Amino acid sequence: FGATNEMLSEGFSKLMQIEFEMSMMGELKFFLGLYIKQTPQGICIHHTKNVKELLKKFNMSDAKEMKTPIHPTTYLGLDKESTKVDETQYKAMIGSLLYLTTSRPDIMFSVCLCARFQKEPRKVHLTVVKRIFRYLIGTPNLGLMFKRRESFILTSYYNADYVGDKVEKKTTSGSCNFIDGKLVTWTCKKQGLTALSTISSKLLRSTSLDKEST
């Protein structure tokens, strides 16, 4: 819990300890794998330690660093001609990367794209996954910073490609929401229906958002 009034915070703490068997652990620094750093300027959340552990776990610590998580012209398909790779290992790498997306929206799209090929993954898919890890080598300290501000302005951005998925011929939608310039929520997922034009892909995205908000 948290409060802007220190007296209210202390009072709530005493009431909770009277009602329940609990102890106070002080300022929040770690929660569900997320590291939280609180300063007078604001709050920062990151996965720095986890990134370094994952690079070591998958033997990627000494790999060559990449500047971007995925090449802008990369299009993944089933690629039946490519060599099969260890499915268990591939799923483990994808699961670890998905966990990092809670504080790393910069890898959201590339990780979700690779996650579509967890059944019978091929060498070409693994190459793209390893590129994401190589990108993390040079950006282990990135996270989200929420600076202290008094304003509360909500800004949202939404977009969708047209038949970006080469397997099922479906569109991928993306969105991000900012409060006073700070990113608070983001999504990236494949649409359930097939769009027949660029306009319909945007409309499908809008319909999906209405359902989510409802």
Tab-separated table of C-alpha atoms in Angstrom:
chain	number	residue	atom	x	y	z
A	1	PHE	CA	0.000	0.000	0.000
A	2	GLY	CA	1.034	3.605	-0.362
A	3	ALA	CA	-0.197	7.079	0.460
A	4	THR	CA	0.840	10.686	-0.012
A	5	ASN	CA	0.078	11.348	3.657
A	6	GLU	CA	2.608	9.721	6.019
A	7	MET	CA	0.261	9.833	9.028
A	8	LEU	CA	-2.501	8.032	7.130
A	9	SER	CA	-0.009	5.429	5.959
A	10	GLU	CA	1.207	4.732	9.495
A	11	GLY	CA	-2.354	4.583	10.808
A	12	PHE	CA	-3.376	2.077	8.158
A	13	SER	CA	-0.315	-0.030	8.957
A	14	LYS	CA	-1.238	-0.227	12.652
A	15	LEU	CA	-4.855	-1.160	11.878
A	16	MET	CA	-3.762	-3.944	9.532
A	17	GLN	CA	-1.328	-5.395	12.079
A	18	ILE	CA	-4.048	-5.420	14.738
A	19	GLU	CA	-6.476	-7.255	12.444
A	20	PHE	CA	-4.033	-9.618	10.703
A	21	GLU	CA	-0.812	-11.405	11.579
A	22	MET	CA	1.632	-9.503	9.410
A	23	SER	CA	4.866	-7.543	9.527
A	24	MET	CA	6.021	-4.416	7.712
A	25	MET	CA	8.930	-4.938	5.307
A	26	GLY	CA	9.616	-1.276	4.602
A	27	GLU	CA	9.772	0.399	1.208
A	28	LEU	CA	8.819	-1.753	-1.784
A	29	LYS	CA	11.919	-2.811	-3.686
A	30	PHE	CA	10.989	-6.151	-5.259
A	31	PHE	CA	7.627	-7.546	-6.378
A	32	LEU	CA	6.897	-10.616	-8.538
A	33	GLY	CA	10.292	-10.457	-10.201
A	34	LEU	CA	10.183	-6.701	-10.785
A	35	TYR	CA	12.757	-4.450	-9.185
A	36	ILE	CA	11.384	-1.123	-7.972
A	37	LYS	CA	13.536	1.903	-7.252
A	38	GLN	CA	11.857	4.873	-5.598
A	39	THR	CA	13.501	8.307	-5.665
A	40	PRO	CA	12.323	11.883	-5.047
A	41	GLN	CA	12.036	12.238	-8.835
A	42	GLY	CA	9.747	9.218	-9.302
A	43	ILE	CA	9.578	5.430	-9.491
A	44	CYS	CA	11.616	3.179	-11.792
A	45	ILE	CA	10.823	-0.491	-12.490
A	46	HIS	CA	13.244	-2.790	-14.287
A	47	HIS	CA	14.460	-6.366	-14.826
A	48	THR	CA	18.204	-5.692	-14.926
A	49	LYS	CA	19.222	-8.630	-12.730
A	50	ASN	CA	16.862	-11.030	-14.501
A	51	VAL	CA	18.212	-10.008	-17.925
A	52	LYS	CA	21.767	-10.834	-16.899
A	53	GLU	CA	20.679	-14.159	-15.393
A	54	LEU	CA	18.805	-15.152	-18.557
A	55	LEU	CA	21.751	-14.286	-20.798
A	56	LYS	CA	23.900	-16.542	-18.670
A	57	LYS	CA	21.278	-19.307	-18.529
A	58	PHE	CA	20.981	-19.545	-22.314
A	59	ASN	CA	24.717	-19.071	-22.958
A	60	MET	CA	24.252	-15.710	-24.664
A	61	SER	CA	26.400	-13.516	-22.398
A	62	ASP	CA	29.352	-13.504	-24.818
A	63	ALA	CA	27.284	-13.144	-27.997
A	64	LYS	CA	27.688	-10.138	-30.285
A	65	GLU	CA	25.515	-7.182	-29.306
A	66	MET	CA	22.700	-6.035	-31.620
A	67	LYS	CA	21.252	-2.515	-31.793
A	68	THR	CA	17.653	-3.602	-32.452
A	69	PRO	CA	15.593	-6.608	-31.241
A	70	ILE	CA	14.476	-7.526	-34.765
A	71	HIS	CA	15.331	-6.476	-38.316
A	72	PRO	CA	12.591	-4.258	-39.823
A	73	THR	CA	12.248	-6.497	-42.899
A	74	THR	CA	11.934	-9.780	-40.951
A	75	TYR	CA	8.879	-11.885	-41.882
A	76	LEU	CA	8.512	-15.244	-40.177
A	77	GLY	CA	6.583	-18.188	-41.584
A	78	LEU	CA	6.452	-21.925	-40.947
A	79	ASP	CA	9.666	-22.434	-42.977
A	80	LYS	CA	9.310	-26.194	-43.365
A	81	GLU	CA	12.652	-26.360	-45.191
A	82	SER	CA	14.572	-24.960	-42.228
A	83	THR	CA	16.140	-27.352	-39.698
A	84	LYS	CA	14.108	-28.245	-36.604
A	85	VAL	CA	15.418	-27.102	-33.207
A	86	ASP	CA	14.813	-28.253	-29.631
A	87	GLU	CA	11.188	-27.363	-28.875
A	88	THR	CA	11.651	-27.393	-25.084
A	89	GLN	CA	14.593	-25.010	-25.247
A	90	TYR	CA	12.768	-22.706	-27.639
A	91	LYS	CA	9.709	-22.534	-25.367
A	92	ALA	CA	11.913	-21.822	-22.358
A	93	MET	CA	13.532	-18.887	-24.157
A	94	ILE	CA	10.177	-17.491	-25.274
A	95	GLY	CA	8.690	-17.849	-21.778
A	96	SER	CA	11.623	-16.000	-20.242
A	97	LEU	CA	11.369	-13.177	-22.774
A	98	LEU	CA	7.598	-12.847	-22.299
A	99	TYR	CA	8.246	-12.382	-18.588
A	100	LEU	CA	10.594	-9.475	-19.348
A	101	THR	CA	7.923	-7.649	-21.384
A	102	THR	CA	6.286	-6.501	-18.126
A	103	SER	CA	8.950	-3.778	-18.010
A	104	ARG	CA	10.373	-3.959	-21.548
A	105	PRO	CA	7.803	-2.846	-24.151
A	106	ASP	CA	10.680	-2.418	-26.628
A	107	ILE	CA	10.835	-6.203	-27.146
A	108	MET	CA	7.076	-6.825	-27.038
A	109	PHE	CA	6.462	-7.124	-30.783
A	110	SER	CA	9.465	-9.295	-31.613
A	111	VAL	CA	8.844	-11.675	-28.690
A	112	CYS	CA	5.143	-12.088	-29.518
A	113	LEU	CA	6.031	-12.734	-33.157
A	114	CYS	CA	8.462	-15.520	-32.242
A	115	ALA	CA	5.987	-16.956	-29.720
A	116	ARG	CA	3.671	-17.957	-32.587
A	117	PHE	CA	6.099	-20.683	-33.669
A	118	GLN	CA	6.543	-22.629	-30.427
A	119	LYS	CA	5.127	-25.733	-32.093
A	120	GLU	CA	7.842	-27.280	-34.250
A	121	PRO	CA	10.216	-24.274	-34.145
A	122	ARG	CA	12.854	-24.051	-36.841
A	123	LYS	CA	16.384	-22.721	-36.993
A	124	VAL	CA	15.193	-19.514	-38.649
A	125	HIS	CA	12.882	-18.825	-35.691
A	126	LEU	CA	15.619	-19.527	-33.165
A	127	THR	CA	17.915	-17.097	-34.970
A	128	VAL	CA	15.397	-14.291	-34.455
A	129	VAL	CA	14.951	-15.226	-30.779
A	130	LYS	CA	18.703	-15.139	-30.258
A	131	ARG	CA	18.816	-11.695	-31.838
A	132	ILE	CA	16.453	-10.480	-29.098
A	133	PHE	CA	18.877	-11.805	-26.477
A	134	ARG	CA	21.763	-10.142	-28.312
A	135	TYR	CA	19.805	-6.876	-28.149
A	136	LEU	CA	19.382	-7.334	-24.380
A	137	ILE	CA	23.166	-7.611	-23.979
A	138	GLY	CA	23.517	-3.919	-24.776
A	139	THR	CA	20.334	-2.782	-23.011
A	140	PRO	CA	20.167	-4.642	-19.668
A	141	ASN	CA	19.383	-1.512	-17.641
A	142	LEU	CA	16.374	-0.296	-19.593
A	143	GLY	CA	13.092	-0.032	-17.696
A	144	LEU	CA	10.129	2.255	-17.107
A	145	MET	CA	10.399	5.551	-15.259
A	146	PHE	CA	7.350	7.246	-13.789
A	147	LYS	CA	8.267	10.795	-12.799
A	148	ARG	CA	6.318	12.770	-10.235
A	149	ARG	CA	3.856	15.139	-11.905
A	150	GLU	CA	0.603	16.802	-10.895
A	151	SER	CA	-1.121	16.611	-14.284
A	152	PHE	CA	-3.073	13.563	-15.448
A	153	ILE	CA	-3.256	13.660	-19.255
A	154	LEU	CA	-4.084	10.391	-21.021
A	155	THR	CA	-2.689	9.877	-24.531
A	156	SER	CA	-3.290	6.699	-26.528
A	157	TYR	CA	-1.876	5.378	-29.793
A	158	TYR	CA	-3.272	2.477	-31.811
A	159	ASN	CA	-2.242	0.919	-35.088
A	160	ALA	CA	-2.508	-2.277	-37.108
A	161	ASP	CA	-0.615	-3.725	-40.039
A	162	TYR	CA	-2.304	-5.434	-42.975
A	163	VAL	CA	-1.931	-9.227	-43.171
A	164	GLY	CA	1.361	-9.110	-41.275
A	165	ASP	CA	1.010	-12.775	-40.313
A	166	LYS	CA	2.159	-14.797	-43.330
A	167	VAL	CA	0.791	-18.086	-41.957
A	168	GLU	CA	-2.857	-17.302	-41.190
A	169	LYS	CA	-3.012	-14.066	-43.221
A	170	LYS	CA	-4.151	-12.070	-40.203
A	171	THR	CA	-3.408	-8.586	-38.964
A	172	THR	CA	-1.336	-7.698	-35.916
A	173	SER	CA	-2.649	-4.879	-33.714
A	174	GLY	CA	-0.666	-2.730	-31.335
A	175	SER	CA	-1.463	-0.046	-28.786
A	176	CYS	CA	0.206	2.009	-26.077
A	177	ASN	CA	-1.211	4.360	-23.472
A	178	PHE	CA	0.607	7.224	-21.770
A	179	ILE	CA	-0.331	9.203	-18.669
A	180	ASP	CA	1.415	12.551	-18.716
A	181	GLY	CA	4.000	11.160	-21.126
A	182	LYS	CA	4.725	7.974	-19.132
A	183	LEU	CA	3.944	4.611	-20.695
A	184	VAL	CA	1.525	2.660	-18.470
A	185	THR	CA	-0.013	-0.051	-20.695
A	186	TRP	CA	0.870	-1.638	-24.033
A	187	THR	CA	-0.421	-4.518	-26.153
A	188	CYS	CA	0.596	-6.438	-29.262
A	189	LYS	CA	-1.521	-9.310	-30.565
A	190	LYS	CA	-2.857	-11.004	-33.659
A	191	GLN	CA	-6.468	-10.218	-34.606
A	192	GLY	CA	-9.007	-13.039	-34.501
A	193	LEU	CA	-10.556	-12.258	-37.899
A	194	THR	CA	-8.990	-11.853	-41.327
A	195	ALA	CA	-9.033	-8.313	-42.698
A	196	LEU	CA	-9.775	-7.891	-46.417
A	197	SER	CA	-8.330	-4.370	-46.656
A	198	THR	CA	-6.199	-1.903	-44.714
A	199	ILE	CA	-9.356	-0.034	-43.660
A	200	SER	CA	-11.004	-3.180	-42.304
A	201	SER	CA	-7.840	-4.009	-40.327
A	202	LYS	CA	-8.191	-0.670	-38.523
A	203	LEU	CA	-11.915	-1.259	-37.956
A	204	LEU	CA	-11.232	-4.719	-36.534
A	205	ARG	CA	-8.772	-3.102	-34.166
A	206	SER	CA	-11.394	-0.555	-33.072
A	207	THR	CA	-13.976	-3.295	-32.484
A	208	SER	CA	-11.480	-5.236	-30.404
A	209	LEU	CA	-10.763	-2.165	-28.273
A	210	ASP	CA	-14.481	-1.607	-27.637
A	211	LYS	CA	-14.820	-5.179	-26.375
A	212	GLU	CA	-11.757	-4.817	-24.139
A	213	SER	CA	-13.023	-1.559	-22.638
A	214	THR	CA	-16.466	-3.090	-22.055
